[in-house]
Amino acid sequence: MSQEIRITVLIENTSPGTLACEHGLSLFIEYAVKRILLDAGSTDAFCENADAMGISLTGLDAYVLSHGHYDHSGGFGKIFLRDPAAKVYARKEALDIYLSASGGMHEISVPQHVASHRDRFILVNGIREILPGIILVPHSTKKLDQIGEKSGLYKKRGGQIVPDDFIHEQSLVIDAPKGLVIFNSCSHAGAANIIREASEACGQKPVYAYVGGLHMKGKKDGKEICAFSDVEIDSLCDVFRQEDIEQIYTGHCTGAPGFEELRSRLGDRVRRLTTGLQFEL
């Protein structure tokens, strides 16, 4: 039985070849003969890319939604059509209403054509081992609504709009022989918090690799920028160094300027996620 984790990026914001790309993320993960889909992008495009790469997305061992935003959930409607038995693991709050203030307050929730299929979701609470050595870890860090307010991300609660505390977000963690591999698609709560939460949930085991977006992308005067200050970037890089994380694959909401800032500080341990990329950990 192979102990390597093989990841295929089915969709991301960029594509160096002929495969479709969009604002979104979808990862196909293979480990210990198990096959997992993490997220489904904004549209059906990830399915078209999977077809082009000869990857079947029916009959998988697990389907997982990282958090309740459209750019990670929109394509699950296609999965529901293709595989009548498919059910998606998500936090119990993932189908609530979420908003972004970027460019004016607007909704960014799971699209209704997906959320309406509530019977197709396994809504979980707490830490959950969904397959041997494959664990879903929620946030346990307090006062994450402060990060939500700073990021301009909100949710509806009791008819009121309040800062998002990311209770709907989870990490997919693989307890592999080389160490923990953390998948967190947007890292809204901050990588330092996520790394600590995953390590604590798995008996303080060391983290070998981190895969996902880091929510560093911003916009100014119509141009993409890194929204993190130099101090925030240095602090993030210090965490990766202190935890001795050997491989960091990032993209999507990290943005190109953010990626370059990380690469300039951490070198080759930082690698870019892009549509069609296949790699092993």
mmCIF file of C-alpha atoms in Angstrom, residues 54-255:
data_model
loop_
_atom_site.group_PDB
_atom_site.id
_atom_site.type_symbol
_atom_site.label_atom_id
_atom_site.label_comp_id
_atom_site.label_asym_id
_atom_site.label_seq_id
_atom_site.Cartn_x
_atom_site.Cartn_y
_atom_site.Cartn_z
ATOM 1 C CA GLY A 54 -9.023 10.731 -17.068
ATOM 2 C CA ILE A 55 -10.041 11.085 -13.415
ATOM 3 C CA SER A 56 -13.406 9.652 -12.364
ATOM 4 C CA LEU A 57 -15.149 11.562 -9.587
ATOM 5 C CA THR A 58 -17.909 9.011 -8.938
ATOM 6 C CA GLY A 59 -17.779 6.415 -6.195
ATOM 7 C CA LEU A 60 -15.070 8.215 -4.220
ATOM 8 C CA ASP A 61 -14.332 7.317 -0.611
ATOM 9 C CA ALA A 62 -15.118 10.840 0.615
ATOM 10 C CA TYR A 63 -16.293 14.228 -0.631
ATOM 11 C CA VAL A 64 -15.376 17.197 1.572
ATOM 12 C CA LEU A 65 -16.322 20.888 1.617
ATOM 13 C CA SER A 66 -13.717 23.064 3.327
ATOM 14 C CA HIS A 67 -16.068 25.977 4.105
ATOM 15 C CA GLY A 68 -19.336 27.566 3.096
ATOM 16 C CA HIS A 69 -18.284 29.817 0.200
ATOM 17 C CA TYR A 70 -19.447 29.539 -3.417
ATOM 18 C CA ASP A 71 -15.968 29.261 -4.956
ATOM 19 C CA HIS A 72 -15.418 25.942 -3.175
ATOM 20 C CA SER A 73 -18.910 24.516 -3.394
ATOM 21 C CA GLY A 74 -20.538 25.575 -6.666
ATOM 22 C CA GLY A 75 -19.538 22.452 -8.568
ATOM 23 C CA PHE A 76 -20.996 19.953 -6.107
ATOM 24 C CA GLY A 77 -24.301 20.136 -7.993
ATOM 25 C CA LYS A 78 -22.576 18.301 -10.854
ATOM 26 C CA ILE A 79 -21.297 15.649 -8.425
ATOM 27 C CA PHE A 80 -24.842 15.134 -7.108
ATOM 28 C CA LEU A 81 -26.063 14.559 -10.672
ATOM 29 C CA ARG A 82 -23.262 12.177 -11.580
ATOM 30 C CA ASP A 83 -23.209 10.163 -8.366
ATOM 31 C CA PRO A 84 -26.580 9.689 -6.626
ATOM 32 C CA ALA A 85 -24.804 8.139 -3.622
ATOM 33 C CA ALA A 86 -22.297 10.939 -3.077
ATOM 34 C CA LYS A 87 -22.530 12.798 0.226
ATOM 35 C CA VAL A 88 -20.358 15.728 1.225
ATOM 36 C CA TYR A 89 -18.768 16.188 4.649
ATOM 37 C CA ALA A 90 -19.166 19.789 5.799
ATOM 38 C CA ARG A 91 -19.367 21.738 9.048
ATOM 39 C CA LYS A 92 -22.918 21.985 10.340
ATOM 40 C CA GLU A 93 -22.818 25.765 9.740
ATOM 41 C CA ALA A 94 -21.544 25.510 6.149
ATOM 42 C CA LEU A 95 -24.972 26.054 4.582
ATOM 43 C CA ASP A 96 -25.638 29.322 6.446
ATOM 44 C CA ILE A 97 -25.459 32.754 4.782
ATOM 45 C CA TYR A 98 -22.017 34.355 4.320
ATOM 46 C CA LEU A 99 -21.074 37.735 2.897
ATOM 47 C CA SER A 100 -18.061 39.745 1.765
ATOM 48 C CA ALA A 101 -17.653 43.529 1.975
ATOM 49 C CA SER A 102 -15.068 43.535 -0.809
ATOM 50 C CA GLY A 103 -16.450 45.683 -3.618
ATOM 51 C CA GLY A 104 -19.652 46.293 -1.649
ATOM 52 C CA MET A 105 -21.491 43.875 0.620
ATOM 53 C CA HIS A 106 -22.552 40.785 -1.313
ATOM 54 C CA GLU A 107 -23.392 37.159 -0.621
ATOM 55 C CA ILE A 108 -20.717 34.465 -1.074
ATOM 56 C CA SER A 109 -22.612 31.469 0.381
ATOM 57 C CA VAL A 110 -22.931 27.956 -1.015
ATOM 58 C CA PRO A 111 -25.166 28.458 -4.108
ATOM 59 C CA GLN A 112 -28.816 27.579 -3.620
ATOM 60 C CA HIS A 113 -28.765 24.881 -6.317
ATOM 61 C CA VAL A 114 -26.241 23.048 -4.122
ATOM 62 C CA ALA A 115 -27.414 24.056 -0.633
ATOM 63 C CA SER A 116 -30.984 22.960 -1.424
ATOM 64 C CA HIS A 117 -29.755 19.340 -1.449
ATOM 65 C CA ARG A 118 -29.358 19.232 2.333
ATOM 66 C CA ASP A 119 -29.808 15.466 2.305
ATOM 67 C CA ARG A 120 -26.560 15.199 0.322
ATOM 68 C CA PHE A 121 -24.490 16.713 3.141
ATOM 69 C CA ILE A 122 -23.092 15.024 6.236
ATOM 70 C CA LEU A 123 -23.036 17.981 8.628
ATOM 71 C CA VAL A 124 -20.420 17.374 11.309
ATOM 72 C CA ASN A 125 -19.560 18.934 14.629
ATOM 73 C CA GLY A 126 -16.195 18.550 16.342
ATOM 74 C CA ILE A 127 -13.189 16.533 15.182
ATOM 75 C CA ARG A 128 -14.134 13.670 12.841
ATOM 76 C CA GLU A 129 -11.998 10.850 11.439
ATOM 77 C CA ILE A 130 -13.723 10.114 8.140
ATOM 78 C CA LEU A 131 -11.271 7.444 6.963
ATOM 79 C CA PRO A 132 -8.283 5.788 8.682
ATOM 80 C CA GLY A 133 -5.696 8.525 9.267
ATOM 81 C CA ILE A 134 -7.830 11.182 7.540
ATOM 82 C CA ILE A 135 -9.317 13.685 9.960
ATOM 83 C CA LEU A 136 -11.522 16.761 9.717
ATOM 84 C CA VAL A 137 -10.452 19.416 12.211
ATOM 85 C CA PRO A 138 -12.623 22.459 13.037
ATOM 86 C CA HIS A 139 -11.406 25.705 14.524
ATOM 87 C CA SER A 140 -10.975 25.788 18.284
ATOM 88 C CA THR A 141 -9.218 29.186 18.398
ATOM 89 C CA LYS A 142 -11.218 31.902 20.140
ATOM 90 C CA LYS A 143 -12.170 35.365 18.865
ATOM 91 C CA LEU A 144 -11.793 34.524 15.180
ATOM 92 C CA ASP A 145 -14.539 37.069 14.464
ATOM 93 C CA GLN A 146 -11.828 39.717 14.894
ATOM 94 C CA ILE A 147 -10.026 38.246 11.881
ATOM 95 C CA GLY A 148 -13.343 38.083 10.039
ATOM 96 C CA GLU A 149 -14.025 41.768 10.591
ATOM 97 C CA LYS A 150 -10.508 42.737 9.534
ATOM 98 C CA SER A 151 -10.881 40.628 6.372
ATOM 99 C CA GLY A 152 -14.289 42.119 5.535
ATOM 100 C CA LEU A 153 -16.025 38.757 5.860
ATOM 101 C CA TYR A 154 -19.418 38.434 7.535
ATOM 102 C CA LYS A 155 -22.300 36.064 8.214
ATOM 103 C CA LYS A 156 -25.984 36.340 8.975
ATOM 104 C CA ARG A 157 -27.002 35.322 12.479
ATOM 105 C CA GLY A 158 -30.480 35.850 13.840
ATOM 106 C CA GLY A 159 -31.255 38.332 11.093
ATOM 107 C CA GLN A 160 -28.154 40.400 11.894
ATOM 108 C CA ILE A 161 -24.939 40.739 9.868
ATOM 109 C CA VAL A 162 -21.954 40.030 12.131
ATOM 110 C CA PRO A 163 -18.242 39.351 11.512
ATOM 111 C CA ASP A 164 -17.526 35.789 10.386
ATOM 112 C CA ASP A 165 -15.895 33.628 13.053
ATOM 113 C CA PHE A 166 -15.194 30.858 10.482
ATOM 114 C CA ILE A 167 -17.032 28.213 12.470
ATOM 115 C CA HIS A 168 -17.981 26.799 9.058
ATOM 116 C CA GLU A 169 -14.341 26.194 8.058
ATOM 117 C CA GLN A 170 -12.403 22.963 8.582
ATOM 118 C CA SER A 171 -9.027 21.467 7.791
ATOM 119 C CA LEU A 172 -8.599 18.063 6.199
ATOM 120 C CA VAL A 173 -5.576 16.504 7.897
ATOM 121 C CA ILE A 174 -3.772 13.334 6.811
ATOM 122 C CA ASP A 175 -1.720 11.587 9.479
ATOM 123 C CA ALA A 176 1.015 10.326 7.143
ATOM 124 C CA PRO A 177 4.337 8.610 7.956
ATOM 125 C CA LYS A 178 6.356 11.775 7.198
ATOM 126 C CA GLY A 179 4.137 13.873 9.472
ATOM 127 C CA LEU A 180 0.808 15.644 9.259
ATOM 128 C CA VAL A 181 -0.307 17.065 5.934
ATOM 129 C CA ILE A 182 -2.785 19.914 6.396
ATOM 130 C CA PHE A 183 -5.224 20.902 3.661
ATOM 131 C CA ASN A 184 -7.016 24.175 4.365
ATOM 132 C CA SER A 185 -8.385 25.740 1.227
ATOM 133 C CA CYS A 186 -8.408 29.413 2.322
ATOM 134 C CA SER A 187 -6.885 29.513 5.829
ATOM 135 C CA HIS A 188 -9.256 32.297 6.871
ATOM 136 C CA ALA A 189 -8.431 31.758 10.545
ATOM 137 C CA GLY A 190 -4.692 32.119 9.949
ATOM 138 C CA ALA A 191 -2.136 29.424 9.231
ATOM 139 C CA ALA A 192 -0.572 29.663 12.694
ATOM 140 C CA ASN A 193 -3.914 28.861 14.348
ATOM 141 C CA ILE A 194 -4.669 26.100 11.859
ATOM 142 C CA ILE A 195 -1.296 24.407 12.321
ATOM 143 C CA ARG A 196 -1.692 24.456 16.097
ATOM 144 C CA GLU A 197 -5.257 23.124 15.914
ATOM 145 C CA ALA A 198 -4.282 20.261 13.613
ATOM 146 C CA SER A 199 -1.270 19.276 15.698
ATOM 147 C CA GLU A 200 -3.309 19.303 18.913
ATOM 148 C CA ALA A 201 -6.089 17.255 17.319
ATOM 149 C CA CYS A 202 -3.540 14.619 16.275
ATOM 150 C CA GLY A 203 -1.614 14.245 19.529
ATOM 151 C CA GLN A 204 0.931 17.040 18.979
ATOM 152 C CA LYS A 205 2.409 15.361 15.909
ATOM 153 C CA PRO A 206 4.678 17.479 13.715
ATOM 154 C CA VAL A 207 3.430 18.971 10.460
ATOM 155 C CA TYR A 208 5.222 17.933 7.277
ATOM 156 C CA ALA A 209 3.280 19.871 4.629
ATOM 157 C CA TYR A 210 0.645 22.592 4.237
ATOM 158 C CA VAL A 211 -1.597 22.764 1.155
ATOM 159 C CA GLY A 212 -4.112 25.501 0.351
ATOM 160 C CA GLY A 213 -4.772 29.188 0.011
ATOM 161 C CA LEU A 214 -3.513 31.683 2.597
ATOM 162 C CA HIS A 215 -5.973 34.538 2.012
ATOM 163 C CA MET A 216 -3.274 37.067 1.164
ATOM 164 C CA LYS A 217 -4.819 38.453 -2.014
ATOM 165 C CA GLY A 218 -6.070 42.023 -2.139
ATOM 166 C CA LYS A 219 -6.833 44.694 -4.713
ATOM 167 C CA LYS A 220 -5.870 48.345 -4.976
ATOM 168 C CA ASP A 221 -6.575 50.722 -7.846
ATOM 169 C CA GLY A 222 -7.798 47.791 -9.906
ATOM 170 C CA LYS A 223 -4.585 45.814 -9.450
ATOM 171 C CA GLU A 224 -3.959 42.656 -7.448
ATOM 172 C CA ILE A 225 -1.765 43.216 -4.409
ATOM 173 C CA CYS A 226 -0.634 41.323 -1.336
ATOM 174 C CA ALA A 227 -3.013 42.349 1.452
ATOM 175 C CA PHE A 228 -0.550 41.319 4.182
ATOM 176 C CA SER A 229 1.876 43.852 5.617
ATOM 177 C CA ASP A 230 5.588 43.016 5.716
ATOM 178 C CA VAL A 231 5.218 42.298 9.434
ATOM 179 C CA GLU A 232 2.345 39.883 8.787
ATOM 180 C CA ILE A 233 4.255 38.124 6.006
ATOM 181 C CA ASP A 234 7.356 37.777 8.186
ATOM 182 C CA SER A 235 5.237 36.425 11.051
ATOM 183 C CA LEU A 236 3.632 33.834 8.766
ATOM 184 C CA CYS A 237 7.003 32.752 7.421
ATOM 185 C CA ASP A 238 8.366 32.488 10.970
ATOM 186 C CA VAL A 239 5.569 30.035 11.766
ATOM 187 C CA PHE A 240 6.432 27.843 8.799
ATOM 188 C CA ARG A 241 10.113 27.913 9.800
ATOM 189 C CA GLN A 242 9.516 27.267 13.491
ATOM 190 C CA GLU A 243 7.223 24.347 12.728
ATOM 191 C CA ASP A 244 9.837 23.061 10.250
ATOM 192 C CA ILE A 245 7.195 22.550 7.559
ATOM 193 C CA GLU A 246 9.078 21.157 4.588
ATOM 194 C CA GLN A 247 6.560 21.672 1.772
ATOM 195 C CA ILE A 248 4.038 24.460 1.250
ATOM 196 C CA TYR A 249 1.776 24.359 -1.797
ATOM 197 C CA THR A 250 -0.332 27.470 -2.099
ATOM 198 C CA GLY A 251 -2.473 29.388 -4.561
ATOM 199 C CA HIS A 252 -6.079 30.538 -5.089
ATOM 200 C CA CYS A 253 -6.661 33.285 -2.479
ATOM 201 C CA THR A 254 -2.925 33.640 -1.808
ATOM 202 C CA GLY A 255 -2.574 35.554 -5.070
#
